[in-house]
GROMACS .gro file of C-alpha atoms in nm:
model
  307
    1MET     CA    1   1.792  -2.081  -0.421
    2PRO     CA    2   1.438  -1.892  -0.303
    3THR     CA    3   1.274  -1.738  -0.551
    4ILE     CA    4   1.021  -1.467  -0.429
    5LEU     CA    5   0.812  -1.224  -0.609
    6VAL     CA    6   0.710  -0.827  -0.403
    7THR     CA    7   0.340  -0.670  -0.527
    8GLY     CA    8   0.440  -0.340  -0.404
    9ALA     CA    9   0.778  -0.327  -0.425
   10THR     CA   10   0.875   0.105  -0.429
   11GLY     CA   11   0.578   0.143  -0.154
   12HIS     CA   12   0.548   0.097   0.198
   13GLN     CA   13   0.473  -0.247   0.232
   14GLY     CA   14   0.625  -0.368  -0.090
   15GLY     CA   15   0.915  -0.175  -0.027
   16ALA     CA   16   1.034  -0.251   0.408
   17LEU     CA   17   0.956  -0.641   0.272
   18ILE     CA   18   1.241  -0.627  -0.009
   19ASN     CA   19   1.499  -0.427   0.243
   20ALA     CA   20   1.365  -0.691   0.541
   21LEU     CA   21   1.538  -0.934   0.329
   22LEU     CA   22   1.799  -0.751   0.201
   23SER     CA   23   1.860  -0.728   0.575
   24SER     CA   24   1.805  -1.127   0.638
   25PRO     CA   25   2.086  -1.363   0.694
   26SER     CA   26   1.945  -1.567   0.456
   27ALA     CA   27   1.991  -1.264   0.165
   28SER     CA   28   2.233  -1.418  -0.038
   29THR     CA   29   2.052  -1.737  -0.143
   30LEU     CA   30   1.767  -1.541  -0.224
   31ARG     CA   31   1.607  -1.412  -0.599
   32ILE     CA   32   1.382  -1.121  -0.507
   33PHE     CA   33   1.181  -0.994  -0.843
   34ALA     CA   34   1.015  -0.697  -0.718
   35LEU     CA   35   0.700  -0.591  -0.888
   36THR     CA   36   0.661  -0.251  -1.143
   37ARG     CA   37   0.385  -0.045  -1.339
   38ASN     CA   38   0.714   0.126  -1.432
   39SER     CA   39   1.034  -0.004  -1.444
   40SER     CA   40   1.224   0.275  -1.551
   41SER     CA   41   1.120   0.516  -1.218
   42PRO     CA   42   1.346   0.626  -1.011
   43ALA     CA   43   1.182   0.388  -0.664
   44SER     CA   44   1.230   0.091  -0.956
   45THR     CA   45   1.610   0.202  -1.059
   46SER     CA   46   1.709   0.150  -0.711
   47LEU     CA   47   1.580  -0.123  -0.675
   48ALA     CA   48   1.730  -0.326  -0.943
   49SER     CA   49   2.079  -0.102  -0.809
   50ARG     CA   50   2.037  -0.336  -0.498
   51ASN     CA   51   2.023  -0.647  -0.703
   52VAL     CA   52   1.637  -0.715  -0.686
   53THR     CA   53   1.489  -0.834  -1.108
   54LEU     CA   54   1.236  -0.567  -1.130
   55VAL     CA   55   0.871  -0.749  -1.342
   56ARG     CA   56   0.657  -0.521  -1.512
   57GLY     CA   57   0.288  -0.519  -1.465
   58ASP     CA   58   0.005  -0.393  -1.283
   59THR     CA   59  -0.213  -0.643  -1.145
   60ALA     CA   60  -0.478  -0.438  -1.238
   61VAL     CA   61  -0.444  -0.481  -1.618
   62SER     CA   62  -0.334  -0.818  -1.626
   63SER     CA   63  -0.192  -1.077  -1.360
   64ALA     CA   64  -0.151  -1.430  -1.594
   65SER     CA   65   0.064  -1.202  -1.792
   66ILE     CA   66   0.304  -1.138  -1.469
   67PHE     CA   67   0.335  -1.520  -1.406
   68ALA     CA   68   0.425  -1.513  -1.774
   69GLU     CA   69   0.695  -1.327  -1.767
   70VAL     CA   70   0.836  -1.458  -1.418
   71ASN     CA   71   0.795  -1.812  -1.625
   72LYS     CA   72   1.075  -1.681  -1.793
   73LEU     CA   73   1.245  -1.592  -1.603
   74THR     CA   74   1.289  -1.881  -1.351
   75ASN     CA   75   1.305  -2.117  -1.636
   76GLY     CA   76   1.044  -2.293  -1.555
   77VAL     CA   77   1.012  -2.316  -1.199
   78PRO     CA   78   0.794  -2.201  -0.941
   79LEU     CA   79   0.820  -1.960  -0.711
   80ASP     CA   80   0.840  -2.055  -0.332
   81ALA     CA   81   0.649  -1.707  -0.190
   82VAL     CA   82   0.494  -1.492  -0.347
   83PHE     CA   83   0.318  -1.121  -0.081
   84LEU     CA   84   0.066  -0.926  -0.199
   85VAL     CA   85  -0.124  -0.631  -0.152
   86THR     CA   86  -0.391  -0.473  -0.333
   87ALA     CA   87  -0.431  -0.028  -0.337
   88LEU     CA   88  -0.697   0.094  -0.256
   89THR     CA   89  -0.895   0.266  -0.519
   90PRO     CA   90  -1.098   0.563  -0.506
   91GLN     CA   91  -1.383   0.641  -0.719
   92LYS     CA   92  -1.287   0.831  -1.055
   93PRO     CA   93  -1.398   1.067  -1.209
   94PHE     CA   94  -1.650   1.122  -1.514
   95GLY     CA   95  -1.769   0.800  -1.382
   96SER     CA   96  -1.547   0.495  -1.455
   97LYS     CA   97  -1.350   0.333  -1.163
   98ALA     CA   98  -0.990   0.200  -1.082
   99PRO     CA   99  -1.027  -0.144  -1.047
  100THR     CA  100  -1.086  -0.289  -0.657
  101GLU     CA  101  -0.885  -0.490  -0.463
  102GLU     CA  102  -1.080  -0.812  -0.513
  103GLU     CA  103  -1.107  -0.704  -0.892
  104GLN     CA  104  -0.684  -0.659  -0.806
  105ALA     CA  105  -0.673  -0.991  -0.586
  106LEU     CA  106  -0.889  -1.281  -0.727
  107PRO     CA  107  -0.781  -1.320  -1.043
  108PHE     CA  108  -0.392  -1.279  -0.880
  109ILE     CA  109  -0.450  -1.527  -0.641
  110ASP     CA  110  -0.631  -1.779  -0.872
  111ALA     CA  111  -0.282  -1.737  -1.162
  112ALA     CA  112  -0.093  -1.748  -0.905
  113ALA     CA  113  -0.219  -2.105  -0.791
  114SER     CA  114  -0.275  -2.216  -1.120
  115ALA     CA  115   0.088  -2.122  -1.182
  116GLY     CA  116   0.283  -2.396  -0.885
  117VAL     CA  117   0.345  -2.108  -0.614
  118LYS     CA  118   0.414  -2.279  -0.285
  119HIS     CA  119   0.329  -1.957  -0.082
  120LEU     CA  120   0.150  -1.676  -0.094
  121VAL     CA  121   0.156  -1.378   0.162
  122PHE     CA  122  -0.133  -1.126   0.125
  123THR     CA  123  -0.135  -0.841   0.353
  124SER     CA  124  -0.495  -0.728   0.498
  125VAL     CA  125  -0.623  -0.493   0.833
  126GLU     CA  126  -0.672  -0.574   1.159
  127ARG     CA  127  -1.028  -0.656   1.164
  128GLY     CA  128  -1.061  -0.735   1.582
  129ALA     CA  129  -1.168  -1.049   1.821
  130SER     CA  130  -1.422  -1.166   1.555
  131ALA     CA  131  -1.109  -1.085   1.214
  132ASP     CA  132  -1.137  -1.474   1.125
  133THR     CA  133  -1.550  -1.466   1.116
  134ASP     CA  134  -1.686  -1.067   1.031
  135PRO     CA  135  -1.562  -0.896   0.765
  136THR     CA  136  -1.735  -0.573   0.971
  137SER     CA  137  -1.905  -0.225   0.882
  138VAL     CA  138  -1.639  -0.094   0.624
  139PRO     CA  139  -1.624  -0.126   0.310
  140HIS     CA  140  -1.212  -0.174   0.272
  141PHE     CA  141  -1.178  -0.392   0.575
  142ALA     CA  142  -1.511  -0.614   0.402
  143SER     CA  143  -1.347  -0.589   0.094
  144LYS     CA  144  -0.991  -0.760   0.242
  145PHE     CA  145  -1.164  -1.038   0.449
  146ARG     CA  146  -1.333  -1.165   0.125
  147ILE     CA  147  -0.960  -1.161  -0.082
  148GLU     CA  148  -0.923  -1.359   0.297
  149GLN     CA  149  -1.201  -1.567   0.221
  150HIS     CA  150  -1.096  -1.673  -0.134
  151LEU     CA  151  -0.701  -1.732  -0.047
  152LYS     CA  152  -0.821  -1.971   0.154
  153ARG     CA  153  -1.100  -2.156  -0.004
  154ARG     CA  154  -0.828  -2.148  -0.399
  155CYS     CA  155  -0.537  -2.278  -0.108
  156GLY     CA  156  -0.775  -2.561  -0.037
  157GLU     CA  157  -0.872  -2.632  -0.426
  158THR     CA  158  -0.426  -2.671  -0.427
  159GLY     CA  159  -0.437  -3.009  -0.194
  160GLY     CA  160  -0.235  -2.789  -0.009
  161ARG     CA  161   0.042  -2.723  -0.232
  162MET     CA  162  -0.004  -2.368  -0.210
  163THR     CA  163   0.007  -2.246   0.151
  164TRP     CA  164  -0.126  -1.915   0.257
  165THR     CA  165  -0.051  -1.666   0.614
  166ILE     CA  166  -0.285  -1.338   0.671
  167LEU     CA  167  -0.113  -1.033   0.802
  168ARG     CA  168  -0.307  -0.811   0.912
  169PRO     CA  169  -0.166  -0.433   0.974
  170THR     CA  170  -0.361  -0.175   1.252
  171PHE     CA  171  -0.283   0.184   1.136
  172PHE     CA  172   0.034   0.271   0.990
  173MET     CA  173   0.300   0.434   1.202
  174ASP     CA  174   0.418   0.653   0.961
  175MET     CA  175   0.090   0.846   0.808
  176LEU     CA  176   0.162   1.154   1.135
  177THR     CA  177   0.442   1.347   0.918
  178ASP     CA  178   0.482   1.692   1.010
  179ASP     CA  179   0.192   1.769   0.661
  180PHE     CA  180  -0.120   1.947   0.601
  181THR     CA  181  -0.166   1.474   0.546
  182GLY     CA  182  -0.040   1.373   0.878
  183ARG     CA  183  -0.209   1.640   1.069
  184THR     CA  184  -0.479   1.549   1.013
  185PHE     CA  185  -0.439   1.177   1.061
  186ALA     CA  186  -0.409   1.312   1.388
  187ALA     CA  187  -0.722   1.468   1.388
  188LEU     CA  188  -0.883   1.135   1.293
  189TRP     CA  189  -0.678   1.022   1.640
  190GLY     CA  190  -0.847   1.254   1.843
  191GLY     CA  191  -1.156   1.231   1.740
  192LEU     CA  192  -1.197   0.882   1.922
  193GLY     CA  193  -1.116   1.004   2.220
  194ARG     CA  194  -1.043   0.803   2.501
  195LYS     CA  195  -1.040   0.540   2.293
  196PRO     CA  196  -0.712   0.448   2.219
  197LEU     CA  197  -0.546   0.363   1.834
  198GLN     CA  198  -0.313   0.087   1.797
  199TRP     CA  199  -0.044   0.151   1.530
  200ILE     CA  200   0.190  -0.081   1.359
  201ALA     CA  201   0.550   0.066   1.187
  202SER     CA  202   0.539  -0.036   0.772
  203SER     CA  203   0.916  -0.100   0.869
  204ASP     CA  204   0.806  -0.377   1.099
  205ILE     CA  205   0.506  -0.514   0.820
  206GLY     CA  206   0.799  -0.560   0.624
  207VAL     CA  207   1.013  -0.770   0.908
  208PHE     CA  208   0.703  -0.987   0.975
  209ALA     CA  209   0.627  -1.078   0.598
  210ALA     CA  210   1.003  -1.140   0.529
  211ARG     CA  211   0.941  -1.415   0.779
  212ALA     CA  212   0.616  -1.518   0.686
  213VAL     CA  213   0.796  -1.584   0.305
  214LEU     CA  214   1.083  -1.815   0.426
  215GLU     CA  215   0.908  -1.972   0.673
  216PRO     CA  216   0.567  -2.105   0.552
  217GLY     CA  217   0.649  -2.414   0.746
  218LYS     CA  218   0.595  -2.218   1.082
  219TYR     CA  219   0.310  -1.928   0.939
  220GLY     CA  220   0.176  -2.176   0.683
  221GLY     CA  221  -0.198  -2.144   0.767
  222LYS     CA  222  -0.200  -1.840   1.044
  223SER     CA  223  -0.356  -1.508   1.076
  224ILE     CA  224  -0.099  -1.235   1.222
  225GLY     CA  225  -0.270  -0.902   1.413
  226MET     CA  226  -0.019  -0.618   1.401
  227ALA     CA  227   0.062  -0.376   1.660
  228GLY     CA  228   0.320  -0.211   1.872
  229ASP     CA  229   0.167  -0.002   2.036
  230GLU     CA  230  -0.244   0.139   2.136
  231LEU     CA  231  -0.242   0.472   2.226
  232THR     CA  232  -0.454   0.753   2.301
  233LEU     CA  233  -0.348   1.080   2.142
  234GLU     CA  234  -0.344   1.333   2.492
  235GLU     CA  235  -0.159   0.900   2.525
  236GLY     CA  236   0.073   0.947   2.197
  237ARG     CA  237   0.161   1.389   2.219
  238LYS     CA  238   0.252   1.338   2.549
  239VAL     CA  239   0.516   1.024   2.403
  240PHE     CA  240   0.658   1.272   2.155
  241ARG     CA  241   0.713   1.588   2.379
  242GLU     CA  242   0.932   1.343   2.594
  243VAL     CA  243   1.125   1.255   2.262
  244PHE     CA  244   1.119   1.648   2.121
  245GLY     CA  245   1.058   1.866   2.378
  246ARG     CA  246   0.757   2.016   2.183
  247GLU     CA  247   0.437   1.968   2.077
  248MET     CA  248   0.301   1.762   1.846
  249ASN     CA  249   0.115   1.909   1.506
  250VAL     CA  250  -0.276   1.822   1.518
  251GLY     CA  251  -0.487   1.925   1.282
  252TYR     CA  252  -0.846   2.126   1.381
  253ALA     CA  253  -1.117   1.856   1.454
  254VAL     CA  254  -1.311   1.997   1.280
  255THR     CA  255  -1.118   1.930   0.954
  256GLY     CA  256  -1.147   1.548   1.080
  257LYS     CA  257  -1.486   1.533   1.072
  258LEU     CA  258  -1.502   1.745   0.711
  259VAL     CA  259  -1.297   1.433   0.611
  260LYS     CA  260  -1.588   1.136   0.783
  261THR     CA  261  -1.845   1.410   0.692
  262MET     CA  262  -1.660   1.415   0.325
  263VAL     CA  263  -1.555   1.047   0.284
  264SER     CA  264  -1.822   0.745   0.421
  265ASP     CA  265  -1.554   0.468   0.425
  266VAL     CA  266  -1.389   0.710   0.631
  267GLY     CA  267  -1.604   0.807   0.827
  268THR     CA  268  -1.745   0.487   0.880
  269MET     CA  269  -1.385   0.347   1.005
  270PHE     CA  270  -1.367   0.553   1.235
  271GLU     CA  271  -1.726   0.484   1.401
  272TRP     CA  272  -1.598   0.138   1.405
  273LEU     CA  273  -1.278   0.231   1.608
  274GLY     CA  274  -1.453   0.431   1.819
  275LYS     CA  275  -1.719   0.132   1.880
  276GLU     CA  276  -1.484  -0.179   1.836
  277GLY     CA  277  -1.183  -0.124   1.814
  278PHE     CA  278  -0.818  -0.310   1.626
  279LYS     CA  279  -0.748  -0.582   1.902
  280ALA     CA  280  -0.389  -0.726   1.761
  281ASP     CA  281  -0.179  -0.890   2.072
  282VAL     CA  282   0.108  -0.566   2.096
  283LYS     CA  283   0.280  -0.715   2.410
  284TRP     CA  284   0.399  -1.030   2.132
  285CYS     CA  285   0.475  -0.848   1.924
  286ASN     CA  286   0.664  -0.597   2.070
  287GLU     CA  287   0.791  -1.001   2.268
  288GLN     CA  288   0.889  -1.024   1.819
  289GLY     CA  289   1.061  -0.692   1.747
  290ALA     CA  290   0.751  -0.438   1.673
  291MET     CA  291   0.833  -0.118   1.747
  292THR     CA  292   0.649   0.078   1.990
  293PHE     CA  293   0.508   0.464   1.887
  294LYS     CA  294   0.824   0.601   2.073
  295GLU     CA  295   1.119   0.389   1.943
  296TRP     CA  296   0.946   0.455   1.578
  297LEU     CA  297   0.989   0.851   1.667
  298LEU     CA  298   1.365   0.776   1.803
  299LYS     CA  299   1.450   0.534   1.446
  300GLU     CA  300   1.239   0.606   1.197
  301SER     CA  301   0.946   0.956   1.188
  302ALA     CA  302   1.044   1.224   0.961
  303PHE     CA  303   1.004   1.434   1.252
  304ARG     CA  304   1.394   1.332   1.377
  305ASP     CA  305   1.419   1.565   1.155
  306LYS     CA  306   1.275   1.864   1.313
  307LYS     CA  307   1.415   1.826   1.634
   0.00000   0.00000   0.00000
């Protein structure tokens, strides 16, 4: 029975992976472990009700203890696969700060290698045509680049006993919601003008991740950019009108500019997107089943409730 540990199990990406695994033809043969900080939360108890085994732990605290707990549950048999997603943690007030993505990921990768994990799938970020060699000027892109490099190096040090797959999603379609946050993302999108932006549905990230954890022989040693569509804001608004017969609400341009000014990482990211931009192979991703923006609007978006 293949064993899989999913971090971020109650979040967008980890949750999408669990959904994909439980919907796969091999679902009945899988043993899925979901890492959660709070095993009594509604999201966690919902996972437990779906025959997913909860593992209480936090990558920001102790990765070694996570694998020690899993080791008890598997009777010492190493995990077949692990899915790793890191949380972007902003600066906290009063000078303290939450662990960075690297502080979360690097010890986790080391602990996974020491625990004998066979395959580790890391969800990173798409960084353009030179993603394998260029960290870019965007701070959180560069952080993920360094995690990728550490993962590859650590797998090499195991002599191939642990293999890797890197997933590189573009912007999440799920960020587009009919509230202040979603409208602000749309305003930031509009700030790119005629430069199209690539998008992927988080559910499709789960589908790609499921393939990677279930077929390490096919996806091991590969980095995969993921995008289901590539659109300017005006093109996106046109699709929205075609689907719902009404306008998509977009925040004020000044709001987007204010966010880019106040949050330097966001400002740097959109400057990079305007000059370089994501370079995922949209056509290939569509052939693998990734949804276009129109398909996502029709099948999954929250906008459907207001049609």
